[in-house]
Amino acid sequence: MRKKIVVGNWKMNTSVEEAINLLVDINQFIEDEIAIVCVPFTHIVTSIELAKNNLSVGAQNVSEYEDGAYTGEVSARMLKSIGVDYTIVGHSERRQFFYETNETIAKKINQLLKEKVTPIFCCGEPLNERETENHLKYVENQLEQSLFHLSKEEVQNVMIAYEPIWAIGTGKTASPKEAQNVHAHIRNLLSQKYGENTAHEITILYGGSVKPENAKELFECEDIDGALVGGASLKAESFTDIILAL
Ligand code: PGA
């Protein structure tokens, strides 16, 4: 179901002790607002114990395999067994540094859906694709190869995060108009593939240098349902200011 939501992506930051302090601070600021923090694997159990109200704890990655001899991997079933309901998949850093392909990401989404964990599927173009005005096609291809094998029922359990790579961690944000344009395109593609009603039920988040100063104008756009926040989610005050801007 479509949700207005802010998701924090802590990436490979914080010790468990720092995470506890951050969560205690976030808890103080929020009341009934719905938010998710995607923390490192090592922090999940402690974070779930600490998170209160409508704060959920998610993971940042999952194995494409079900179980077996895959040293160092964490399966969807393992995540589910400790109470994880959301997991980021296909983040551009995983594509860039760990060579994840659209096909691998499709398999990860399948594993998560099998365990009823909501995938937060990331897509978005690098700078050269934006500069050559190929960004819509680029994102379309990512959706086709990682998502469009899903049935209508399955796709409704996926959240999408559009994150232009040139805006991640760079301080450069897509303007609300640029972001809305891609979000509308994504919703339109979903509509063509699954029908208008289904397309309107899917949450599409924007990510890439979202901060308290730019959150509100992004959230005012028709097809932007919230944000996936990296840097600004590591400070309780900026993260909660973004949540409160929804
Ligand atoms: P950023 O990261 O907010 O630091 O740009 C966003 C993300 O990578 O999800």
XYZ file of N, CA and C and ligand atoms in Angstrom:
747
model
N 0.833 -1.205 0.000
C 0.000 0.000 0.000
C 0.874 1.264 0.000
N 0.430 2.261 -0.757
C 1.229 3.486 -0.852
C 1.317 4.182 0.506
N 2.541 4.572 0.847
C 2.759 5.184 2.158
C 3.538 6.470 1.994
N 3.336 7.416 2.889
C 4.212 8.584 3.010
C 5.246 8.190 4.046
N 6.485 8.099 3.644
C 7.457 7.558 4.596
C 8.876 8.065 4.334
N 9.639 8.168 5.404
C 11.053 8.526 5.279
C 11.886 7.332 5.755
N 12.880 6.974 4.957
C 13.737 5.833 5.271
C 15.169 6.340 5.435
N 15.796 5.991 6.543
C 17.200 6.342 6.740
C 18.082 5.191 6.283
N 19.178 5.518 5.635
C 20.145 4.511 5.212
C 21.470 4.864 5.872
N 21.775 4.112 6.930
C 22.979 4.449 7.700
C 24.261 4.003 6.999
N 24.133 3.193 5.968
C 25.296 2.657 5.242
C 26.265 1.994 6.240
N 27.586 2.071 6.007
C 28.529 1.403 6.917
C 29.055 2.421 7.939
N 28.128 2.941 8.716
C 28.482 3.953 9.715
C 27.947 3.549 11.086
N 28.585 4.030 12.106
C 28.269 3.872 13.539
C 28.712 2.533 14.154
N 29.186 2.641 15.385
C 29.387 1.441 16.217
C 28.027 1.145 16.841
N 27.886 0.000 17.515
C 26.596 -0.297 18.160
C 26.281 0.770 19.208
N 27.308 1.187 19.939
C 27.088 2.203 20.971
C 26.577 3.515 20.361
N 27.193 3.915 19.250
C 26.741 5.155 18.583
C 25.320 4.997 18.052
N 25.028 3.790 17.568
C 23.680 3.533 17.043
C 22.635 3.658 18.153
N 22.983 3.132 19.336
C 22.038 3.214 20.466
C 21.752 4.682 20.792
N 22.811 5.489 20.846
C 22.619 6.916 21.152
C 21.757 7.595 20.097
N 22.022 7.268 18.847
C 21.260 7.883 17.754
C 19.778 7.504 17.835
N 19.521 6.227 18.103
C 18.122 5.788 18.184
C 17.393 6.393 19.376
N 18.096 6.499 20.498
C 17.479 7.123 21.678
C 17.085 8.558 21.326
N 17.977 9.258 20.630
C 17.681 10.647 20.233
C 16.528 10.713 19.235
N 16.519 9.826 18.243
C 15.428 9.841 17.250
C 14.092 9.581 17.954
N 14.096 8.606 18.865
C 12.876 8.276 19.611
C 12.290 9.496 20.326
N 13.195 10.349 20.806
C 12.717 11.524 21.558
C 11.975 12.507 20.672
N 12.389 12.564 19.420
C 11.834 13.572 18.519
C 10.535 13.160 17.854
N 10.358 11.848 17.608
C 9.174 11.487 16.824
C 8.079 10.865 17.688
N 6.868 11.077 17.254
C 5.711 10.547 17.983
C 5.024 9.476 17.137
N 4.106 9.932 16.284
C 3.324 8.970 15.498
C 3.793 8.856 14.059
N 4.817 9.622 13.695
C 5.278 9.598 12.307
C 5.858 8.219 11.992
N 5.658 7.815 10.734
C 6.160 6.498 10.338
C 7.528 6.668 9.669
N 8.502 5.923 10.142
C 9.831 5.998 9.533
C 10.527 4.648 9.671
N 11.560 4.488 8.843
C 12.343 3.249 8.875
C 13.817 3.646 8.959
N 14.593 2.907 9.760
C 16.044 3.102 9.694
C 16.679 1.791 9.235
N 17.440 1.874 8.147
C 18.130 0.686 7.634
C 19.554 0.726 8.162
N 19.821 -0.170 9.100
C 21.067 -0.125 9.871
C 21.979 -1.276 9.423
N 23.253 -1.251 9.806
C 24.135 -2.390 9.497
C 23.587 -3.682 10.135
N 23.889 -4.828 9.517
C 23.392 -6.125 10.026
C 23.652 -6.297 11.517
N 24.877 -5.896 11.932
C 25.297 -6.114 13.324
C 24.467 -5.318 14.330
N 23.731 -4.322 13.844
C 22.990 -3.435 14.754
C 21.486 -3.754 14.797
N 21.055 -4.689 13.964
C 19.607 -4.848 13.790
C 18.892 -5.253 15.083
N 19.398 -6.295 15.751
C 18.669 -6.814 16.915
C 18.559 -5.749 18.003
N 19.671 -5.098 18.304
C 19.658 -4.036 19.329
C 18.733 -2.906 18.899
N 18.771 -2.559 17.621
C 17.952 -1.429 17.139
C 16.468 -1.753 17.252
N 16.096 -2.985 16.945
C 14.679 -3.370 17.048
C 14.212 -3.255 18.499
N 15.081 -3.644 19.418
C 14.704 -3.551 20.841
C 14.471 -2.105 21.260
N 15.225 -1.193 20.649
C 15.162 0.212 21.064
C 14.129 1.050 20.340
N 13.825 0.674 19.102
C 12.951 1.526 18.293
C 11.537 1.528 18.864
N 10.979 2.711 18.991
C 9.630 2.749 19.579
C 8.630 3.301 18.562
N 7.382 3.274 18.934
C 6.287 3.815 18.122
C 6.311 3.268 16.700
N 6.327 4.183 15.761
C 6.226 3.768 14.362
C 7.568 3.690 13.665
N 8.623 3.584 14.421
C 9.947 3.464 13.817
C 10.251 1.980 13.561
N 10.479 1.642 12.300
C 10.830 0.253 11.974
C 12.318 0.174 11.646
N 12.857 -1.027 11.797
C 14.270 -1.229 11.514
C 14.403 -2.140 10.299
N 15.187 -1.706 9.340
C 15.388 -2.500 8.129
C 16.853 -2.830 7.922
N 17.108 -3.671 6.909
C 18.479 -4.022 6.530
C 18.848 -3.275 5.250
N 20.116 -3.399 4.858
C 20.589 -2.659 3.674
C 20.902 -3.564 2.493
N 20.815 -4.867 2.724
C 21.196 -5.805 1.676
C 20.712 -7.186 2.086
N 20.678 -8.104 1.141
C 20.277 -9.485 1.413
C 20.923 -10.372 0.351
N 21.058 -11.642 0.669
C 21.617 -12.568 -0.320
C 20.603 -12.872 -1.423
N 21.127 -13.147 -2.606
C 20.237 -13.579 -3.695
C 19.872 -15.063 -3.551
N 20.578 -15.755 -2.625
C 20.349 -17.192 -2.444
C 19.470 -17.461 -1.224
N 18.845 -18.635 -1.245
C 17.922 -18.970 -0.160
C 18.666 -19.379 1.110
N 19.555 -20.377 0.976
C 20.431 -20.766 2.078
C 21.539 -21.645 1.530
N 22.468 -22.049 2.377
C 23.510 -22.965 1.919
C 24.908 -22.398 2.060
N 25.834 -22.937 1.261
C 27.257 -22.638 1.401
C 27.616 -21.328 0.689
N 27.247 -20.229 1.321
C 27.547 -18.895 0.762
C 28.149 -18.049 1.888
N 29.392 -18.343 2.209
C 30.054 -17.714 3.357
C 29.905 -16.187 3.350
N 29.484 -15.688 4.487
C 29.398 -14.229 4.634
C 28.078 -13.635 4.203
N 27.203 -14.416 3.634
C 25.925 -13.877 3.160
C 24.850 -13.945 4.249
N 23.846 -13.128 4.106
C 22.712 -13.112 5.035
C 21.432 -13.291 4.224
N 20.641 -14.293 4.581
C 19.464 -14.606 3.763
C 18.222 -13.833 4.209
N 17.242 -13.823 3.332
C 15.966 -13.169 3.646
C 15.299 -13.848 4.842
N 15.420 -15.168 4.903
C 14.805 -15.903 6.016
C 15.449 -15.512 7.348
N 16.782 -15.323 7.326
C 17.483 -14.893 8.558
C 16.975 -13.526 8.995
N 16.825 -12.626 8.028
C 16.354 -11.273 8.366
C 14.954 -11.339 8.961
N 14.091 -12.103 8.300
C 12.719 -12.221 8.782
C 12.704 -12.779 10.202
N 13.596 -13.746 10.464
C 13.581 -14.412 11.768
C 13.962 -13.485 12.922
N 14.600 -12.339 12.617
C 14.898 -11.402 13.723
C 13.960 -10.186 13.671
N 12.946 -10.270 12.837
C 11.916 -9.222 12.866
C 12.089 -8.096 11.865
N 12.886 -8.341 10.811
C 13.074 -7.298 9.790
C 11.922 -7.331 8.782
N 11.338 -6.183 8.528
C 10.234 -6.107 7.565
C 10.597 -5.359 6.283
N 11.745 -4.677 6.262
C 12.143 -3.882 5.085
C 13.627 -4.095 4.806
N 13.982 -4.157 3.534
C 15.396 -4.239 3.176
C 15.665 -3.471 1.886
N 16.687 -2.642 1.931
C 17.115 -1.939 0.712
C 17.744 -2.975 -0.232
N 17.433 -2.884 -1.505
C 18.133 -3.722 -2.503
C 18.518 -2.874 -3.707
N 19.679 -3.215 -4.280
C 20.099 -2.551 -5.520
C 20.545 -1.124 -5.330
N 21.017 -0.782 -4.121
C 21.551 0.567 -3.936
C 22.710 0.779 -4.917
N 22.866 2.003 -5.388
C 23.905 2.253 -6.408
C 25.305 1.921 -5.895
N 25.524 2.036 -4.576
C 26.850 1.676 -4.052
C 27.092 0.176 -4.158
N 26.043 -0.612 -4.043
C 26.182 -2.063 -4.224
C 26.394 -2.390 -5.702
N 25.750 -1.637 -6.551
C 25.952 -1.868 -7.989
C 27.388 -1.489 -8.372
N 27.857 -0.360 -7.827
C 29.167 0.153 -8.218
C 30.331 -0.607 -7.583
N 30.274 -0.836 -6.265
C 31.433 -1.418 -5.578
C 31.367 -2.939 -5.463
N 30.165 -3.504 -5.585
C 30.044 -4.959 -5.415
C 29.437 -5.620 -6.647
N 29.452 -4.871 -7.737
C 29.097 -5.394 -9.070
C 27.733 -6.059 -9.136
N 26.779 -5.560 -8.389
C 25.430 -6.140 -8.493
C 24.798 -5.728 -9.821
N 24.183 -6.680 -10.466
C 23.533 -6.407 -11.748
C 22.016 -6.361 -11.547
N 21.322 -5.921 -12.564
C 19.857 -5.909 -12.498
C 19.324 -7.317 -12.244
N 19.993 -8.312 -12.798
C 19.544 -9.709 -12.644
C 19.725 -10.174 -11.199
N 20.883 -9.838 -10.611
C 21.108 -10.228 -9.203
C 20.053 -9.572 -8.329
N 19.774 -8.322 -8.620
C 18.818 -7.567 -7.800
C 17.417 -8.189 -7.924
N 17.075 -8.642 -9.108
C 15.773 -9.315 -9.294
C 15.690 -10.546 -8.386
N 16.791 -11.293 -8.282
C 16.787 -12.503 -7.435
C 16.655 -12.133 -5.966
N 17.298 -11.046 -5.567
C 17.200 -10.598 -4.163
C 15.761 -10.197 -3.839
N 15.141 -9.507 -4.775
C 13.735 -9.102 -4.565
C 12.860 -10.354 -4.397
N 13.105 -11.356 -5.215
C 12.322 -12.601 -5.110
C 12.493 -13.243 -3.734
N 13.730 -13.280 -3.249
C 13.979 -13.887 -1.925
C 13.224 -13.124 -0.839
N 13.271 -11.810 -0.923
C 12.612 -10.994 0.111
C 11.103 -11.192 0.078
N 10.531 -11.179 -1.124
C 9.069 -11.304 -1.220
C 8.604 -12.666 -0.706
N 9.427 -13.677 -0.947
C 9.086 -15.017 -0.462
C 8.949 -15.022 1.067
N 9.753 -14.200 1.724
C 9.732 -14.125 3.197
C 8.857 -12.989 3.714
N 8.143 -12.354 2.807
C 7.273 -11.214 3.189
C 8.054 -10.071 3.837
N 9.237 -9.819 3.311
C 10.017 -8.641 3.690
C 9.881 -7.655 2.528
N 9.565 -6.396 2.816
C 9.366 -5.428 1.738
C 10.705 -4.963 1.160
N 10.940 -5.198 -0.133
C 12.169 -4.664 -0.731
C 12.021 -3.164 -0.985
N 13.062 -2.406 -0.674
C 13.106 -0.991 -1.068
C 14.087 -0.961 -2.232
N 13.529 -1.012 -3.424
C 14.322 -1.212 -4.641
C 14.851 0.133 -5.163
N 16.188 0.242 -5.224
C 16.795 1.507 -5.667
C 17.099 1.479 -7.157
N 16.806 2.570 -7.810
C 17.164 2.740 -9.211
C 17.640 4.179 -9.397
N 18.244 4.456 -10.523
C 18.713 5.826 -10.751
C 19.919 5.840 -11.658
N 20.083 6.946 -12.374
C 21.087 7.018 -13.424
C 22.382 7.694 -12.974
N 23.517 7.313 -13.604
C 24.758 8.057 -13.371
C 24.738 9.382 -14.149
N 25.713 10.227 -13.856
C 25.736 11.576 -14.433
C 25.740 11.585 -15.968
N 26.547 10.700 -16.567
C 26.636 10.737 -18.042
C 25.306 10.424 -18.716
N 24.493 9.578 -18.077
C 23.177 9.249 -18.657
C 22.236 10.453 -18.542
N 22.387 11.192 -17.469
C 21.573 12.408 -17.286
C 22.019 13.452 -18.321
N 23.327 13.599 -18.466
C 23.834 14.635 -19.385
C 23.460 14.365 -20.831
N 23.351 13.080 -21.183
C 22.974 12.754 -22.568
C 21.455 12.552 -22.701
N 20.757 12.928 -21.640
C 19.288 12.849 -21.599
C 18.742 11.455 -21.853
N 19.510 10.483 -21.380
C 19.082 9.089 -21.521
C 18.552 8.531 -20.195
N 18.380 9.429 -19.206
C 18.081 8.948 -17.848
C 16.750 8.213 -17.742
N 15.750 8.647 -18.471
C 14.444 7.975 -18.350
C 14.541 6.548 -18.875
N 15.230 6.408 -19.999
C 15.419 5.088 -20.611
C 16.239 4.186 -19.671
N 17.256 4.787 -19.047
C 18.149 4.039 -18.153
C 17.359 3.450 -16.973
N 16.529 4.283 -16.380
C 15.724 3.840 -15.235
C 14.682 2.813 -15.697
N 14.141 3.050 -16.861
C 13.151 2.112 -17.430
C 13.758 0.709 -17.556
N 14.980 0.670 -18.039
C 15.678 -0.605 -18.200
C 15.895 -1.292 -16.842
N 16.231 -0.499 -15.824
C 16.426 -1.081 -14.483
C 15.117 -1.700 -13.972
N 14.012 -0.995 -14.199
C 12.717 -1.524 -13.751
C 12.367 -2.799 -14.513
N 12.575 -2.743 -15.827
C 12.218 -3.917 -16.643
C 12.992 -5.150 -16.205
N 14.295 -4.956 -15.913
C 15.123 -6.127 -15.636
C 15.061 -6.606 -14.180
N 14.675 -5.742 -13.262
C 14.682 -6.171 -11.854
C 13.304 -6.328 -11.244
N 12.301 -5.723 -11.877
C 10.990 -5.649 -11.221
C 9.850 -6.236 -12.050
N 9.939 -6.077 -13.357
C 8.757 -6.356 -14.175
C 8.472 -7.836 -14.415
N 9.277 -8.707 -13.786
C 8.927 -10.129 -13.820
C 7.891 -10.429 -12.735
N 7.666 -9.464 -11.827
C 6.751 -9.703 -10.703
C 5.305 -9.633 -11.160
N 4.444 -10.338 -10.433
C 3.010 -10.259 -10.713
C 2.463 -8.966 -10.114
N 1.242 -8.645 -10.492
C 0.561 -7.464 -9.964
C 0.492 -7.499 -8.428
N 0.207 -8.664 -7.873
C 0.091 -8.806 -6.415
C 1.464 -8.589 -5.766
N 2.490 -9.148 -6.391
C 3.833 -9.056 -5.799
C 4.368 -7.621 -5.831
N 4.186 -6.957 -6.962
C 4.805 -5.635 -7.123
C 4.241 -4.620 -6.121
N 3.030 -4.870 -5.644
C 2.427 -3.952 -4.668
C 3.133 -4.013 -3.317
N 3.938 -5.059 -3.135
C 4.691 -5.184 -1.885
C 6.125 -4.667 -2.003
N 6.398 -3.932 -3.052
C 7.739 -3.365 -3.248
C 7.648 -1.850 -3.105
N 8.671 -1.253 -2.480
C 8.802 0.214 -2.516
C 9.922 0.521 -3.497
N 9.782 1.623 -4.198
C 10.823 2.021 -5.146
C 11.489 3.291 -4.621
N 12.811 3.348 -4.752
C 13.506 4.597 -4.414
C 14.253 5.064 -5.654
N 13.872 6.218 -6.161
C 14.623 6.797 -7.285
C 15.757 7.629 -6.702
N 16.993 7.216 -7.019
C 18.158 7.919 -6.497
C 19.138 8.191 -7.623
N 19.102 9.386 -8.203
C 20.095 9.697 -9.241
C 21.487 9.649 -8.631
N 22.375 8.879 -9.239
C 23.675 8.620 -8.600
C 24.465 9.916 -8.404
N 24.314 10.843 -9.318
C 25.049 12.112 -9.232
C 24.584 12.968 -8.049
N 23.496 12.580 -7.419
C 22.994 13.363 -6.278
C 23.281 12.687 -4.946
N 23.871 11.489 -4.975
C 24.075 10.759 -3.714
C 25.375 11.190 -3.044
N 25.242 11.719 -1.844
C 26.411 12.094 -1.047
C 27.211 13.244 -1.637
N 26.667 13.919 -2.633
C 27.416 14.972 -3.320
C 26.955 16.356 -2.903
N 25.831 16.405 -2.186
C 25.264 17.708 -1.841
C 24.382 18.242 -2.963
N 24.469 17.635 -4.160
C 23.613 18.070 -5.274
C 22.291 17.314 -5.214
N 21.193 18.018 -5.179
C 19.898 17.334 -5.191
C 19.274 17.549 -6.554
N 18.517 16.578 -7.016
C 17.700 16.840 -8.203
C 16.687 17.907 -7.788
N 16.378 18.828 -8.676
C 15.369 19.829 -8.324
C 14.036 19.099 -8.204
N 13.069 19.671 -7.479
C 11.776 18.998 -7.361
C 11.210 18.666 -8.741
N 11.406 19.563 -9.709
C 10.877 19.322 -11.052
C 11.572 18.123 -11.719
N 12.893 18.067 -11.593
C 13.641 16.948 -12.183
C 13.227 15.625 -11.537
N 13.105 15.646 -10.208
C 12.740 14.419 -9.496
C 11.314 13.999 -9.860
N 10.392 14.941 -9.795
C 8.983 14.634 -10.116
C 8.856 14.045 -11.530
N 9.624 14.606 -12.443
C 9.587 14.135 -13.824
C 9.913 12.630 -13.916
N 10.945 12.203 -13.199
C 11.310 10.778 -13.235
C 10.290 9.942 -12.446
N 9.842 10.472 -11.318
C 8.834 9.733 -10.540
C 7.560 9.511 -11.353
N 7.148 10.539 -12.070
C 5.940 10.406 -12.899
C 6.178 9.364 -13.992
N 7.392 9.363 -14.540
C 7.726 8.381 -15.576
C 7.662 6.964 -15.002
N 8.218 6.789 -13.797
C 8.191 5.465 -13.158
C 6.735 5.034 -12.930
N 5.920 5.963 -12.418
C 4.529 5.589 -12.144
C 3.792 5.249 -13.441
N 4.140 5.981 -14.487
C 3.535 5.731 -15.783
C 3.913 4.341 -16.323
N 5.183 3.978 -16.137
C 5.631 2.641 -16.574
C 4.916 1.552 -15.778
N 4.766 1.799 -14.471
C 4.054 0.829 -13.622
C 2.607 0.707 -14.077
N 2.050 1.840 -14.455
C 0.663 1.865 -14.899
C 0.486 1.071 -16.201
N 1.430 1.277 -17.127
C 1.355 0.530 -18.402
C 1.471 -0.966 -18.169
N 2.330 -1.325 -17.240
C 2.593 -2.759 -17.011
C 1.511 -3.399 -16.122
N 1.092 -2.687 -15.072
C 0.217 -3.308 -14.060
C -1.159 -2.658 -13.922
N -1.381 -1.587 -14.653
C -2.664 -0.883 -14.536
C -2.562 0.298 -13.583
N -3.433 1.259 -13.812
C -3.357 2.523 -13.076
C -3.560 2.347 -11.569
N -4.513 1.513 -11.188
C -4.795 1.351 -9.755
C -3.574 0.811 -9.010
N -2.948 -0.186 -9.590
C -1.759 -0.761 -8.951
C -0.654 0.290 -8.885
N -0.443 1.016 -9.975
C 0.619 2.036 -10.011
C 0.411 3.071 -8.913
N -0.832 3.384 -8.614
C -1.112 4.388 -7.586
C -0.978 3.845 -6.176
N -0.823 2.545 -6.056
C -0.655 1.921 -4.739
C 0.823 1.765 -4.361
N 1.732 2.128 -5.278
C 3.149 1.863 -5.017
C 3.864 3.120 -4.510
N 4.613 2.935 -3.437
C 5.360 4.043 -2.833
C 6.633 4.289 -3.634
N 6.838 5.541 -4.040
C 8.073 5.892 -4.760
C 8.783 7.007 -3.982
N 9.950 6.657 -3.440
C 10.723 7.597 -2.631
C 11.776 8.278 -3.489
N 12.189 9.460 -3.071
C 13.318 10.118 -3.731
C 14.531 10.031 -2.808
N 15.705 9.827 -3.362
C 16.930 9.818 -2.566
C 18.063 10.522 -3.285
N 18.950 11.133 -2.505
C 20.096 11.858 -3.064
C 20.186 13.228 -2.427
N 21.033 13.331 -1.375
C 21.248 14.605 -0.676
C 19.964 15.264 -0.171
N 19.032 14.448 0.314
C 17.843 15.031 0.944
C 18.240 15.551 2.326
N 17.845 16.777 2.613
C 18.145 17.393 3.906
C 16.935 18.211 4.354
N 16.943 18.679 5.605
C 15.776 19.433 6.071
C 15.446 20.619 5.159
N 16.469 21.238 4.573
C 16.241 22.439 3.747
C 15.512 22.140 2.436
N 15.676 20.935 1.889
C 15.028 20.697 0.585
C 13.896 19.664 0.655
N 13.683 19.083 1.834
C 12.713 17.978 1.919
C 11.291 18.422 1.565
N 10.881 19.563 2.107
C 9.489 19.964 1.971
C 9.086 20.147 0.500
N 9.949 20.824 -0.252
C 9.571 21.074 -1.655
C 9.586 19.786 -2.480
N 10.428 18.847 -2.091
C 10.393 17.548 -2.780
C 9.098 16.811 -2.430
N 8.724 16.867 -1.146
C 7.532 16.128 -0.698
C 6.237 16.721 -1.250
N 6.307 17.952 -1.709
C 5.095 18.556 -2.267
C 4.770 18.033 -3.666
N 5.738 17.367 -4.284
C 5.518 16.863 -5.649
C 4.554 15.671 -5.618
N 3.720 15.648 -6.625
C 2.623 14.679 -6.662
C 3.067 13.213 -6.537
N 4.156 12.867 -7.217
C 4.544 11.453 -7.244
C 5.681 11.108 -6.295
N 6.070 12.051 -5.453
C 7.141 11.775 -4.480
C 6.488 11.472 -3.127
N 6.660 10.226 -2.668
C 5.945 9.781 -1.467
C 6.788 9.851 -0.204
N 8.040 10.271 -0.342
C 8.907 10.332 0.826
C 10.351 10.301 0.365
N 11.248 9.921 1.288
C 12.666 9.997 0.934
C 13.470 8.832 1.488
N 14.536 8.515 0.764
C 15.578 7.618 1.273
C 16.771 8.525 1.575
N 17.163 8.562 2.844
C 18.113 9.575 3.311
C 19.393 8.925 3.815
N 20.530 9.321 3.265
C 21.810 8.782 3.725
C 22.401 9.675 4.805
N 23.293 10.570 4.396
C 24.042 11.431 5.326
C 23.194 12.065 6.421
N 22.077 12.666 6.027
C 21.268 13.396 7.015
C 20.532 12.468 7.985
N 20.574 11.143 7.748
C 19.906 10.234 8.693
C 20.825 9.860 9.854
N 22.076 10.313 9.798
C 23.036 9.980 10.859
C 23.023 10.998 11.997
N 22.225 12.017 11.852
C 22.041 12.994 12.945
C 20.559 13.008 13.286
N 20.231 12.784 14.548
C 18.820 12.662 14.937
C 18.020 13.894 14.525
N 18.629 15.066 14.685
C 17.870 16.289 14.439
C 17.534 16.455 12.961
N 18.526 16.257 12.091
C 18.230 16.450 10.662
C 17.302 15.349 10.152
N 17.479 14.132 10.654
C 16.607 13.038 10.201
C 15.157 13.307 10.614
N 14.983 13.700 11.862
C 13.600 13.921 12.309
C 13.007 15.176 11.671
N 13.829 16.184 11.383
C 13.296 17.353 10.661
C 12.760 16.929 9.289
N 13.446 16.008 8.638
C 12.971 15.518 7.325
C 11.657 14.749 7.517
N 11.610 13.903 8.547
C 10.382 13.145 8.813
C 9.219 14.124 9.061
N 9.476 15.153 9.815
C 8.409 16.104 10.154
C 7.996 16.956 8.955
N 8.837 16.993 7.913
C 8.486 17.770 6.702
C 7.488 17.008 5.819
N 7.272 15.740 6.105
C 6.379 14.942 5.252
C 4.928 15.403 5.333
P 22.647 10.812 0.698
O 22.489 9.240 0.387
O 21.359 11.267 1.334
O 23.823 10.912 1.611
O 22.882 11.483 -0.624
C 21.288 8.714 -0.082
C 21.439 7.223 -0.300
O 22.511 6.801 -0.734
O 20.496 6.433 -0.048
